[in-house]
Amino acid sequence: MMTTTPPVLLRTADELHARVRRGRRAVVMTMGALHEGHATLIRTARDLVGPDGEVVATVFVNPLQFGAGEDLDRYPRTLDADLEIAARAGADAVFAPSVDEVYPGGEPQVRVAAGPMGERLEGASRPGHFDGMLTVVAKLLHLTRPDLALYGQKDAQQLALIRRMVRDLNFGVEIIGVPTVREEDGLALSSRNRYLSAPERRTALALSQALFAGLDRHAAQEALCARAREVPATQARAEALSALGESRAAADTHAVATSAPRSATAVRAAARLVLDDAARATPPLELDYLALVDPADFTEIDDDHTGEAVLAVAARVGATRLIDNVPLTFGAAS
């Protein structure tokens, strides 16, 4: 029977800094209540640093990123279970400091400001959230001193802001995004999923279903565009089609592809249909936002956008607020 070595539990920065560094150090930051998504981050970190490197998982429920009326007191604290998951995933150490250790003397007077990107979407719904998040990430990067840090792509705006902070403020660390881990029914793994009743969970599935509907529409549009690029829409082509007796439907396919290429509006509309249905469910889904944005700054993209994009959604089901997203790539203009 295979056994796992429990990770060393560290409570203070002095204990962490006293550790002898071996190889590269990777850090995975969490607020505890670890699940398979966190385990995937730890396993990925283990693979990246190899057997000679070190993986440190942090467990810290950061009070700065919870706003008024949010679930700081309700947020699950499950350190014993977290240590078991971290051990199975391959962590060498778990750094679980107290609030006083991270914020000696109380809330910090100097904080990291997220800027305009931090005021959009999640930032608009949760004012101050990203300032608090970036402040604790900056502190934990300084405390853990990693070579690389891994974050889940489920929190796409958070990941984008961390990358921007590291670049703008010259942190000497590599930031790696890891794809979202989903449960069998498609719901993105989250510590907050445990709050959902069975009926609420059925409604909550609309988040991922809406994203997949938008993804399917996007894939269909890209396929149409690819087909249209194969044969240019010239007079010679039209004559050839006529000579071959090609159906009008095929010609219409080309016309649709070239007249409305890669339409962001259509992707949003496909996702919105699913969310509108869920708003009429019992219990209903209360939509916060549905957005199709440029990951560079999280502003909405236009229909002529090419390159990377993120389709993101946030909604409340009962008392639980959930977020999800999928990445898209809009092809080069024909």
PDB file of C-alpha atoms in Angstrom, residues 52-328:
ATOM      1  CA  ASP A  52      14.521  17.877  -6.512  1.00  0.00           C
ATOM      2  CA  GLY A  53      12.306  20.938  -6.148  1.00  0.00           C
ATOM      3  CA  GLU A  54       9.941  22.052  -3.397  1.00  0.00           C
ATOM      4  CA  VAL A  55       6.190  22.671  -3.413  1.00  0.00           C
ATOM      5  CA  VAL A  56       4.695  24.944  -0.757  1.00  0.00           C
ATOM      6  CA  ALA A  57       0.923  25.318  -0.422  1.00  0.00           C
ATOM      7  CA  THR A  58      -0.372  28.288   1.550  1.00  0.00           C
ATOM      8  CA  VAL A  59      -3.611  28.170   3.528  1.00  0.00           C
ATOM      9  CA  PHE A  60      -4.817  31.614   4.562  1.00  0.00           C
ATOM     10  CA  VAL A  61      -8.334  33.056   4.627  1.00  0.00           C
ATOM     11  CA  ASN A  62      -7.574  36.654   3.728  1.00  0.00           C
ATOM     12  CA  PRO A  63      -9.933  39.092   5.458  1.00  0.00           C
ATOM     13  CA  LEU A  64      -8.964  41.946   3.139  1.00  0.00           C
ATOM     14  CA  GLN A  65     -10.727  40.426   0.137  1.00  0.00           C
ATOM     15  CA  PHE A  66     -14.102  39.905   1.810  1.00  0.00           C
ATOM     16  CA  GLY A  67     -16.504  42.817   1.564  1.00  0.00           C
ATOM     17  CA  ALA A  68     -19.398  43.775   3.820  1.00  0.00           C
ATOM     18  CA  GLY A  69     -22.008  41.030   3.934  1.00  0.00           C
ATOM     19  CA  GLU A  70     -19.713  38.435   2.354  1.00  0.00           C
ATOM     20  CA  ASP A  71     -18.932  35.047   3.835  1.00  0.00           C
ATOM     21  CA  LEU A  72     -15.681  35.527   5.805  1.00  0.00           C
ATOM     22  CA  ASP A  73     -17.051  33.967   8.997  1.00  0.00           C
ATOM     23  CA  ARG A  74     -18.884  31.308   7.020  1.00  0.00           C
ATOM     24  CA  TYR A  75     -15.898  30.376   4.874  1.00  0.00           C
ATOM     25  CA  PRO A  76     -14.887  26.754   5.660  1.00  0.00           C
ATOM     26  CA  ARG A  77     -11.745  26.091   7.684  1.00  0.00           C
ATOM     27  CA  THR A  78     -10.658  22.468   7.270  1.00  0.00           C
ATOM     28  CA  LEU A  79      -6.916  22.407   7.931  1.00  0.00           C
ATOM     29  CA  ASP A  80      -6.647  18.717   8.892  1.00  0.00           C
ATOM     30  CA  ALA A  81      -8.366  17.651   5.671  1.00  0.00           C
ATOM     31  CA  ASP A  82      -6.315  20.199   3.730  1.00  0.00           C
ATOM     32  CA  LEU A  83      -3.091  18.636   4.985  1.00  0.00           C
ATOM     33  CA  GLU A  84      -4.229  15.205   3.806  1.00  0.00           C
ATOM     34  CA  ILE A  85      -5.102  16.490   0.321  1.00  0.00           C
ATOM     35  CA  ALA A  86      -1.831  18.421   0.112  1.00  0.00           C
ATOM     36  CA  ALA A  87       0.102  15.286   1.086  1.00  0.00           C
ATOM     37  CA  ARG A  88      -1.567  13.132  -1.561  1.00  0.00           C
ATOM     38  CA  ALA A  89      -0.970  15.790  -4.210  1.00  0.00           C
ATOM     39  CA  GLY A  90       2.733  16.061  -3.422  1.00  0.00           C
ATOM     40  CA  ALA A  91       3.227  19.205  -1.318  1.00  0.00           C
ATOM     41  CA  ASP A  92       6.368  19.384   0.778  1.00  0.00           C
ATOM     42  CA  ALA A  93       5.102  22.073   3.142  1.00  0.00           C
ATOM     43  CA  VAL A  94       1.897  23.867   4.067  1.00  0.00           C
ATOM     44  CA  PHE A  95       2.273  27.451   5.242  1.00  0.00           C
ATOM     45  CA  ALA A  96      -0.810  28.288   7.330  1.00  0.00           C
ATOM     46  CA  PRO A  97      -0.119  31.582   9.102  1.00  0.00           C
ATOM     47  CA  SER A  98      -2.456  33.442  11.429  1.00  0.00           C
ATOM     48  CA  VAL A  99      -3.957  36.813  10.524  1.00  0.00           C
ATOM     49  CA  ASP A 100      -1.560  38.459  12.990  1.00  0.00           C
ATOM     50  CA  GLU A 101       1.402  36.796  11.263  1.00  0.00           C
ATOM     51  CA  VAL A 102       0.398  38.120   7.844  1.00  0.00           C
ATOM     52  CA  TYR A 103      -0.843  41.503   9.070  1.00  0.00           C
ATOM     53  CA  PRO A 104       1.152  42.344  12.205  1.00  0.00           C
ATOM     54  CA  GLY A 105      -0.316  45.396  13.888  1.00  0.00           C
ATOM     55  CA  GLY A 106      -3.658  45.115  12.117  1.00  0.00           C
ATOM     56  CA  GLU A 107      -4.812  45.942   8.607  1.00  0.00           C
ATOM     57  CA  PRO A 108      -1.986  47.287   6.437  1.00  0.00           C
ATOM     58  CA  GLN A 109      -1.916  50.998   5.785  1.00  0.00           C
ATOM     59  CA  VAL A 110      -0.134  50.488   2.464  1.00  0.00           C
ATOM     60  CA  ARG A 111      -1.830  48.207  -0.048  1.00  0.00           C
ATOM     61  CA  VAL A 112      -1.556  47.208  -3.699  1.00  0.00           C
ATOM     62  CA  ALA A 113      -4.164  48.944  -5.877  1.00  0.00           C
ATOM     63  CA  ALA A 114      -5.620  46.857  -8.697  1.00  0.00           C
ATOM     64  CA  GLY A 115      -6.179  49.863 -10.973  1.00  0.00           C
ATOM     65  CA  PRO A 116      -8.849  50.125 -13.695  1.00  0.00           C
ATOM     66  CA  MET A 117      -8.877  46.388 -14.513  1.00  0.00           C
ATOM     67  CA  GLY A 118      -9.663  45.687 -10.880  1.00  0.00           C
ATOM     68  CA  GLU A 119     -12.791  47.853 -11.046  1.00  0.00           C
ATOM     69  CA  ARG A 120     -14.472  45.797 -13.780  1.00  0.00           C
ATOM     70  CA  LEU A 121     -16.681  42.690 -13.513  1.00  0.00           C
ATOM     71  CA  GLU A 122     -15.699  41.085 -10.185  1.00  0.00           C
ATOM     72  CA  GLY A 123     -14.264  44.388  -9.037  1.00  0.00           C
ATOM     73  CA  ALA A 124     -17.518  46.218  -9.758  1.00  0.00           C
ATOM     74  CA  SER A 125     -19.523  43.578  -7.904  1.00  0.00           C
ATOM     75  CA  ARG A 126     -17.080  43.350  -4.991  1.00  0.00           C
ATOM     76  CA  PRO A 127     -15.464  46.771  -4.459  1.00  0.00           C
ATOM     77  CA  GLY A 128     -12.014  46.518  -2.904  1.00  0.00           C
ATOM     78  CA  HIS A 129     -11.827  42.752  -3.430  1.00  0.00           C
ATOM     79  CA  PHE A 130      -8.923  42.835  -5.863  1.00  0.00           C
ATOM     80  CA  ASP A 131      -6.952  45.370  -3.834  1.00  0.00           C
ATOM     81  CA  GLY A 132      -7.148  42.968  -0.900  1.00  0.00           C
ATOM     82  CA  MET A 133      -6.303  39.977  -3.086  1.00  0.00           C
ATOM     83  CA  LEU A 134      -3.253  41.592  -4.665  1.00  0.00           C
ATOM     84  CA  THR A 135      -2.027  42.840  -1.297  1.00  0.00           C
ATOM     85  CA  VAL A 136      -2.036  39.360   0.224  1.00  0.00           C
ATOM     86  CA  VAL A 137      -0.587  37.760  -2.928  1.00  0.00           C
ATOM     87  CA  ALA A 138       2.250  40.294  -2.870  1.00  0.00           C
ATOM     88  CA  LYS A 139       2.895  39.568   0.808  1.00  0.00           C
ATOM     89  CA  LEU A 140       2.769  35.794   0.328  1.00  0.00           C
ATOM     90  CA  LEU A 141       5.118  36.001  -2.654  1.00  0.00           C
ATOM     91  CA  HIS A 142       7.576  37.906  -0.482  1.00  0.00           C
ATOM     92  CA  LEU A 143       7.132  35.499   2.430  1.00  0.00           C
ATOM     93  CA  THR A 144       7.414  32.277   0.413  1.00  0.00           C
ATOM     94  CA  ARG A 145      10.014  33.552  -2.088  1.00  0.00           C
ATOM     95  CA  PRO A 146       9.069  31.127  -4.892  1.00  0.00           C
ATOM     96  CA  ASP A 147      10.527  30.696  -8.346  1.00  0.00           C
ATOM     97  CA  LEU A 148       7.071  30.041  -9.751  1.00  0.00           C
ATOM     98  CA  ALA A 149       3.494  30.426  -8.513  1.00  0.00           C
ATOM     99  CA  LEU A 150       0.453  28.602  -9.854  1.00  0.00           C
ATOM    100  CA  TYR A 151      -3.149  29.848  -9.975  1.00  0.00           C
ATOM    101  CA  GLY A 152      -6.352  28.405 -11.401  1.00  0.00           C
ATOM    102  CA  GLN A 153      -7.842  29.832 -14.575  1.00  0.00           C
ATOM    103  CA  LYS A 154     -11.317  29.651 -13.000  1.00  0.00           C
ATOM    104  CA  ASP A 155     -10.455  32.976 -11.361  1.00  0.00           C
ATOM    105  CA  ALA A 156      -9.455  34.470 -14.701  1.00  0.00           C
ATOM    106  CA  GLN A 157      -9.576  38.123 -13.673  1.00  0.00           C
ATOM    107  CA  GLN A 158      -7.562  37.381 -10.546  1.00  0.00           C
ATOM    108  CA  LEU A 159      -4.949  35.559 -12.613  1.00  0.00           C
ATOM    109  CA  ALA A 160      -4.747  38.432 -15.098  1.00  0.00           C
ATOM    110  CA  LEU A 161      -4.274  40.963 -12.294  1.00  0.00           C
ATOM    111  CA  ILE A 162      -1.579  38.890 -10.592  1.00  0.00           C
ATOM    112  CA  ARG A 163       0.289  38.632 -13.877  1.00  0.00           C
ATOM    113  CA  ARG A 164      -0.036  42.387 -14.359  1.00  0.00           C
ATOM    114  CA  MET A 165       1.174  43.117 -10.806  1.00  0.00           C
ATOM    115  CA  VAL A 166       4.183  40.825 -11.196  1.00  0.00           C
ATOM    116  CA  ARG A 167       5.077  42.484 -14.498  1.00  0.00           C
ATOM    117  CA  ASP A 168       4.419  46.078 -13.431  1.00  0.00           C
ATOM    118  CA  LEU A 169       6.174  45.794 -10.051  1.00  0.00           C
ATOM    119  CA  ASN A 170       9.065  43.594 -11.201  1.00  0.00           C
ATOM    120  CA  PHE A 171       8.452  40.541  -9.046  1.00  0.00           C
ATOM    121  CA  GLY A 172      11.031  37.883  -9.855  1.00  0.00           C
ATOM    122  CA  VAL A 173       8.544  35.022 -10.141  1.00  0.00           C
ATOM    123  CA  GLU A 174       6.960  33.088 -13.007  1.00  0.00           C
ATOM    124  CA  ILE A 175       3.145  33.007 -12.934  1.00  0.00           C
ATOM    125  CA  ILE A 176       1.483  29.895 -14.347  1.00  0.00           C
ATOM    126  CA  GLY A 177      -2.234  29.481 -15.030  1.00  0.00           C
ATOM    127  CA  VAL A 178      -3.743  25.993 -14.712  1.00  0.00           C
ATOM    128  CA  PRO A 179      -6.982  25.045 -16.532  1.00  0.00           C
ATOM    129  CA  THR A 180     -10.251  24.918 -14.577  1.00  0.00           C
ATOM    130  CA  VAL A 181     -11.125  21.571 -13.006  1.00  0.00           C
ATOM    131  CA  ARG A 182     -14.792  20.587 -13.287  1.00  0.00           C
ATOM    132  CA  GLU A 183     -17.022  18.078 -11.579  1.00  0.00           C
ATOM    133  CA  GLU A 184     -18.659  15.346 -13.669  1.00  0.00           C
ATOM    134  CA  ASP A 185     -21.753  17.474 -14.283  1.00  0.00           C
ATOM    135  CA  GLY A 186     -19.663  20.393 -15.546  1.00  0.00           C
ATOM    136  CA  LEU A 187     -19.821  22.632 -12.471  1.00  0.00           C
ATOM    137  CA  ALA A 188     -16.472  24.303 -11.862  1.00  0.00           C
ATOM    138  CA  LEU A 189     -14.898  23.080  -8.630  1.00  0.00           C
ATOM    139  CA  SER A 190     -15.196  25.643  -5.849  1.00  0.00           C
ATOM    140  CA  SER A 191     -15.121  25.596  -2.075  1.00  0.00           C
ATOM    141  CA  ARG A 192     -18.495  27.343  -2.212  1.00  0.00           C
ATOM    142  CA  ASN A 193     -20.186  24.451  -4.029  1.00  0.00           C
ATOM    143  CA  ARG A 194     -20.721  22.759  -0.663  1.00  0.00           C
ATOM    144  CA  TYR A 195     -23.221  25.472   0.243  1.00  0.00           C
ATOM    145  CA  LEU A 196     -25.588  24.493  -2.592  1.00  0.00           C
ATOM    146  CA  SER A 197     -28.681  22.408  -1.885  1.00  0.00           C
ATOM    147  CA  ALA A 198     -29.623  19.783  -4.485  1.00  0.00           C
ATOM    148  CA  PRO A 199     -32.175  22.083  -6.220  1.00  0.00           C
ATOM    149  CA  GLU A 200     -29.723  25.006  -6.113  1.00  0.00           C
ATOM    150  CA  ARG A 201     -27.017  22.868  -7.668  1.00  0.00           C
ATOM    151  CA  ARG A 202     -29.303  21.954 -10.564  1.00  0.00           C
ATOM    152  CA  THR A 203     -29.868  25.630 -11.228  1.00  0.00           C
ATOM    153  CA  ALA A 204     -26.166  26.431 -10.803  1.00  0.00           C
ATOM    154  CA  LEU A 205     -25.299  24.091 -13.665  1.00  0.00           C
ATOM    155  CA  ALA A 206     -26.577  26.837 -15.966  1.00  0.00           C
ATOM    156  CA  LEU A 207     -23.287  28.708 -15.481  1.00  0.00           C
ATOM    157  CA  SER A 208     -21.168  26.072 -17.191  1.00  0.00           C
ATOM    158  CA  GLN A 209     -23.948  25.192 -19.641  1.00  0.00           C
ATOM    159  CA  ALA A 210     -24.140  28.821 -20.751  1.00  0.00           C
ATOM    160  CA  LEU A 211     -20.390  28.979 -21.249  1.00  0.00           C
ATOM    161  CA  PHE A 212     -20.391  25.752 -23.250  1.00  0.00           C
ATOM    162  CA  ALA A 213     -23.257  27.088 -25.391  1.00  0.00           C
ATOM    163  CA  GLY A 214     -21.179  30.174 -26.148  1.00  0.00           C
ATOM    164  CA  LEU A 215     -18.164  27.969 -26.815  1.00  0.00           C
ATOM    165  CA  ASP A 216     -20.163  25.813 -29.241  1.00  0.00           C
ATOM    166  CA  ARG A 217     -21.422  28.898 -31.098  1.00  0.00           C
ATOM    167  CA  HIS A 218     -17.875  30.220 -31.300  1.00  0.00           C
ATOM    168  CA  ALA A 219     -16.587  26.889 -32.668  1.00  0.00           C
ATOM    169  CA  ALA A 220     -19.328  26.845 -35.317  1.00  0.00           C
ATOM    170  CA  GLN A 221     -18.491  30.387 -36.400  1.00  0.00           C
ATOM    171  CA  GLU A 222     -14.788  29.646 -36.599  1.00  0.00           C
ATOM    172  CA  ALA A 223     -15.526  26.561 -38.709  1.00  0.00           C
ATOM    173  CA  LEU A 224     -17.633  28.652 -41.092  1.00  0.00           C
ATOM    174  CA  CYS A 225     -14.849  31.201 -41.365  1.00  0.00           C
ATOM    175  CA  ALA A 226     -12.288  28.478 -42.067  1.00  0.00           C
ATOM    176  CA  ARG A 227     -14.506  27.083 -44.828  1.00  0.00           C
ATOM    177  CA  ALA A 228     -15.020  30.510 -46.316  1.00  0.00           C
ATOM    178  CA  ARG A 229     -11.264  31.097 -46.466  1.00  0.00           C
ATOM    179  CA  GLU A 230     -10.690  27.865 -48.383  1.00  0.00           C
ATOM    180  CA  VAL A 231     -12.257  29.269 -51.573  1.00  0.00           C
ATOM    181  CA  PRO A 232     -12.331  33.061 -52.076  1.00  0.00           C
ATOM    182  CA  ALA A 233     -15.703  34.596 -52.852  1.00  0.00           C
ATOM    183  CA  THR A 234     -14.915  35.626 -56.417  1.00  0.00           C
ATOM    184  CA  GLN A 235     -16.973  35.771 -59.604  1.00  0.00           C
ATOM    185  CA  ALA A 236     -15.075  32.724 -60.835  1.00  0.00           C
ATOM    186  CA  ARG A 237     -16.114  30.832 -57.723  1.00  0.00           C
ATOM    187  CA  ALA A 238     -19.757  31.781 -58.211  1.00  0.00           C
ATOM    188  CA  GLU A 239     -19.630  30.586 -61.814  1.00  0.00           C
ATOM    189  CA  ALA A 240     -18.007  27.349 -60.761  1.00  0.00           C
ATOM    190  CA  LEU A 241     -20.692  26.751 -58.156  1.00  0.00           C
ATOM    191  CA  SER A 242     -23.390  27.368 -60.716  1.00  0.00           C
ATOM    192  CA  ALA A 243     -21.777  24.989 -63.167  1.00  0.00           C
ATOM    193  CA  LEU A 244     -21.530  22.293 -60.533  1.00  0.00           C
ATOM    194  CA  GLY A 245     -25.070  22.863 -59.366  1.00  0.00           C
ATOM    195  CA  GLU A 246     -23.954  23.456 -55.770  1.00  0.00           C
ATOM    196  CA  SER A 247     -26.925  24.031 -53.487  1.00  0.00           C
ATOM    197  CA  ARG A 248     -27.961  27.511 -52.445  1.00  0.00           C
ATOM    198  CA  ALA A 249     -27.489  26.415 -48.829  1.00  0.00           C
ATOM    199  CA  ALA A 250     -23.769  25.960 -49.383  1.00  0.00           C
ATOM    200  CA  ALA A 251     -23.493  29.392 -50.940  1.00  0.00           C
ATOM    201  CA  ASP A 252     -25.454  30.829 -48.020  1.00  0.00           C
ATOM    202  CA  THR A 253     -23.005  29.207 -45.619  1.00  0.00           C
ATOM    203  CA  HIS A 254     -20.192  31.112 -47.272  1.00  0.00           C
ATOM    204  CA  ALA A 255     -22.170  34.344 -47.188  1.00  0.00           C
ATOM    205  CA  VAL A 256     -22.920  33.967 -43.482  1.00  0.00           C
ATOM    206  CA  ALA A 257     -19.303  33.200 -42.691  1.00  0.00           C
ATOM    207  CA  THR A 258     -17.943  36.204 -44.551  1.00  0.00           C
ATOM    208  CA  SER A 259     -20.617  38.718 -43.568  1.00  0.00           C
ATOM    209  CA  ALA A 260     -20.520  38.078 -39.789  1.00  0.00           C
ATOM    210  CA  PRO A 261     -17.130  36.529 -38.994  1.00  0.00           C
ATOM    211  CA  ARG A 262     -16.404  35.511 -35.412  1.00  0.00           C
ATOM    212  CA  SER A 263     -19.282  37.535 -33.999  1.00  0.00           C
ATOM    213  CA  ALA A 264     -18.815  38.182 -30.297  1.00  0.00           C
ATOM    214  CA  THR A 265     -22.456  39.270 -30.180  1.00  0.00           C
ATOM    215  CA  ALA A 266     -23.610  35.814 -31.267  1.00  0.00           C
ATOM    216  CA  VAL A 267     -21.438  34.109 -28.644  1.00  0.00           C
ATOM    217  CA  ARG A 268     -22.892  36.291 -25.907  1.00  0.00           C
ATOM    218  CA  ALA A 269     -26.436  35.659 -27.179  1.00  0.00           C
ATOM    219  CA  ALA A 270     -25.994  31.875 -27.132  1.00  0.00           C
ATOM    220  CA  ALA A 271     -24.840  31.978 -23.526  1.00  0.00           C
ATOM    221  CA  ARG A 272     -27.546  34.446 -22.532  1.00  0.00           C
ATOM    222  CA  LEU A 273     -30.335  32.121 -23.710  1.00  0.00           C
ATOM    223  CA  VAL A 274     -29.256  29.473 -21.203  1.00  0.00           C
ATOM    224  CA  LEU A 275     -28.990  31.999 -18.377  1.00  0.00           C
ATOM    225  CA  ASP A 276     -32.413  33.469 -19.175  1.00  0.00           C
ATOM    226  CA  ASP A 277     -33.938  29.997 -18.855  1.00  0.00           C
ATOM    227  CA  ALA A 278     -32.197  29.488 -15.515  1.00  0.00           C
ATOM    228  CA  ALA A 279     -33.589  32.794 -14.258  1.00  0.00           C
ATOM    229  CA  ARG A 280     -37.044  31.198 -14.541  1.00  0.00           C
ATOM    230  CA  ALA A 281     -36.022  28.004 -12.734  1.00  0.00           C
ATOM    231  CA  THR A 282     -36.875  27.051  -9.157  1.00  0.00           C
ATOM    232  CA  PRO A 283     -34.811  28.254  -7.391  1.00  0.00           C
ATOM    233  CA  PRO A 284     -33.872  30.971  -9.890  1.00  0.00           C
ATOM    234  CA  LEU A 285     -30.420  32.002 -11.002  1.00  0.00           C
ATOM    235  CA  GLU A 286     -29.751  35.691 -10.313  1.00  0.00           C
ATOM    236  CA  LEU A 287     -27.260  36.858 -12.934  1.00  0.00           C
ATOM    237  CA  ASP A 288     -24.571  39.300 -11.881  1.00  0.00           C
ATOM    238  CA  TYR A 289     -22.793  39.574 -15.216  1.00  0.00           C
ATOM    239  CA  LEU A 290     -22.108  37.801 -18.492  1.00  0.00           C
ATOM    240  CA  ALA A 291     -19.106  39.249 -20.321  1.00  0.00           C
ATOM    241  CA  LEU A 292     -16.887  38.448 -23.280  1.00  0.00           C
ATOM    242  CA  VAL A 293     -13.655  40.289 -22.635  1.00  0.00           C
ATOM    243  CA  ASP A 294     -10.073  40.806 -23.690  1.00  0.00           C
ATOM    244  CA  PRO A 295      -7.887  39.082 -21.055  1.00  0.00           C
ATOM    245  CA  ALA A 296      -5.330  41.881 -21.322  1.00  0.00           C
ATOM    246  CA  ASP A 297      -7.597  44.404 -19.590  1.00  0.00           C
ATOM    247  CA  PHE A 298     -11.028  42.729 -19.122  1.00  0.00           C
ATOM    248  CA  THR A 299     -12.859  45.187 -21.357  1.00  0.00           C
ATOM    249  CA  GLU A 300     -15.658  43.906 -23.609  1.00  0.00           C
ATOM    250  CA  ILE A 301     -14.535  42.873 -27.087  1.00  0.00           C
ATOM    251  CA  ASP A 302     -16.134  43.973 -30.359  1.00  0.00           C
ATOM    252  CA  ASP A 303     -17.294  41.766 -33.222  1.00  0.00           C
ATOM    253  CA  ASP A 304     -14.072  42.436 -35.143  1.00  0.00           C
ATOM    254  CA  HIS A 305     -11.856  41.213 -32.288  1.00  0.00           C
ATOM    255  CA  THR A 306      -9.134  38.705 -33.102  1.00  0.00           C
ATOM    256  CA  GLY A 307      -6.967  36.828 -30.635  1.00  0.00           C
ATOM    257  CA  GLU A 308      -7.595  35.658 -27.094  1.00  0.00           C
ATOM    258  CA  ALA A 309     -10.831  36.309 -25.204  1.00  0.00           C
ATOM    259  CA  VAL A 310     -12.568  35.136 -22.027  1.00  0.00           C
ATOM    260  CA  LEU A 311     -16.285  34.397 -21.728  1.00  0.00           C
ATOM    261  CA  ALA A 312     -17.060  34.966 -18.054  1.00  0.00           C
ATOM    262  CA  VAL A 313     -20.169  34.668 -15.900  1.00  0.00           C
ATOM    263  CA  ALA A 314     -21.068  35.363 -12.281  1.00  0.00           C
ATOM    264  CA  ALA A 315     -24.388  34.614 -10.629  1.00  0.00           C
ATOM    265  CA  ARG A 316     -26.036  33.924  -7.322  1.00  0.00           C
ATOM    266  CA  VAL A 317     -28.100  30.842  -6.563  1.00  0.00           C
ATOM    267  CA  GLY A 318     -29.758  31.128  -3.187  1.00  0.00           C
ATOM    268  CA  ALA A 319     -27.150  32.624  -0.853  1.00  0.00           C
ATOM    269  CA  THR A 320     -24.186  31.331  -2.857  1.00  0.00           C
ATOM    270  CA  ARG A 321     -22.342  33.405  -5.435  1.00  0.00           C
ATOM    271  CA  LEU A 322     -20.468  31.483  -8.141  1.00  0.00           C
ATOM    272  CA  ILE A 323     -18.168  32.436 -11.021  1.00  0.00           C
ATOM    273  CA  ASP A 324     -16.950  30.573 -14.085  1.00  0.00           C
ATOM    274  CA  ASN A 325     -15.310  31.250 -17.444  1.00  0.00           C
ATOM    275  CA  VAL A 326     -13.926  29.656 -20.594  1.00  0.00           C
ATOM    276  CA  PRO A 327     -11.095  30.931 -22.816  1.00  0.00           C
ATOM    277  CA  LEU A 328     -11.732  31.497 -26.531  1.00  0.00           C
TER     278      LEU A 328
END
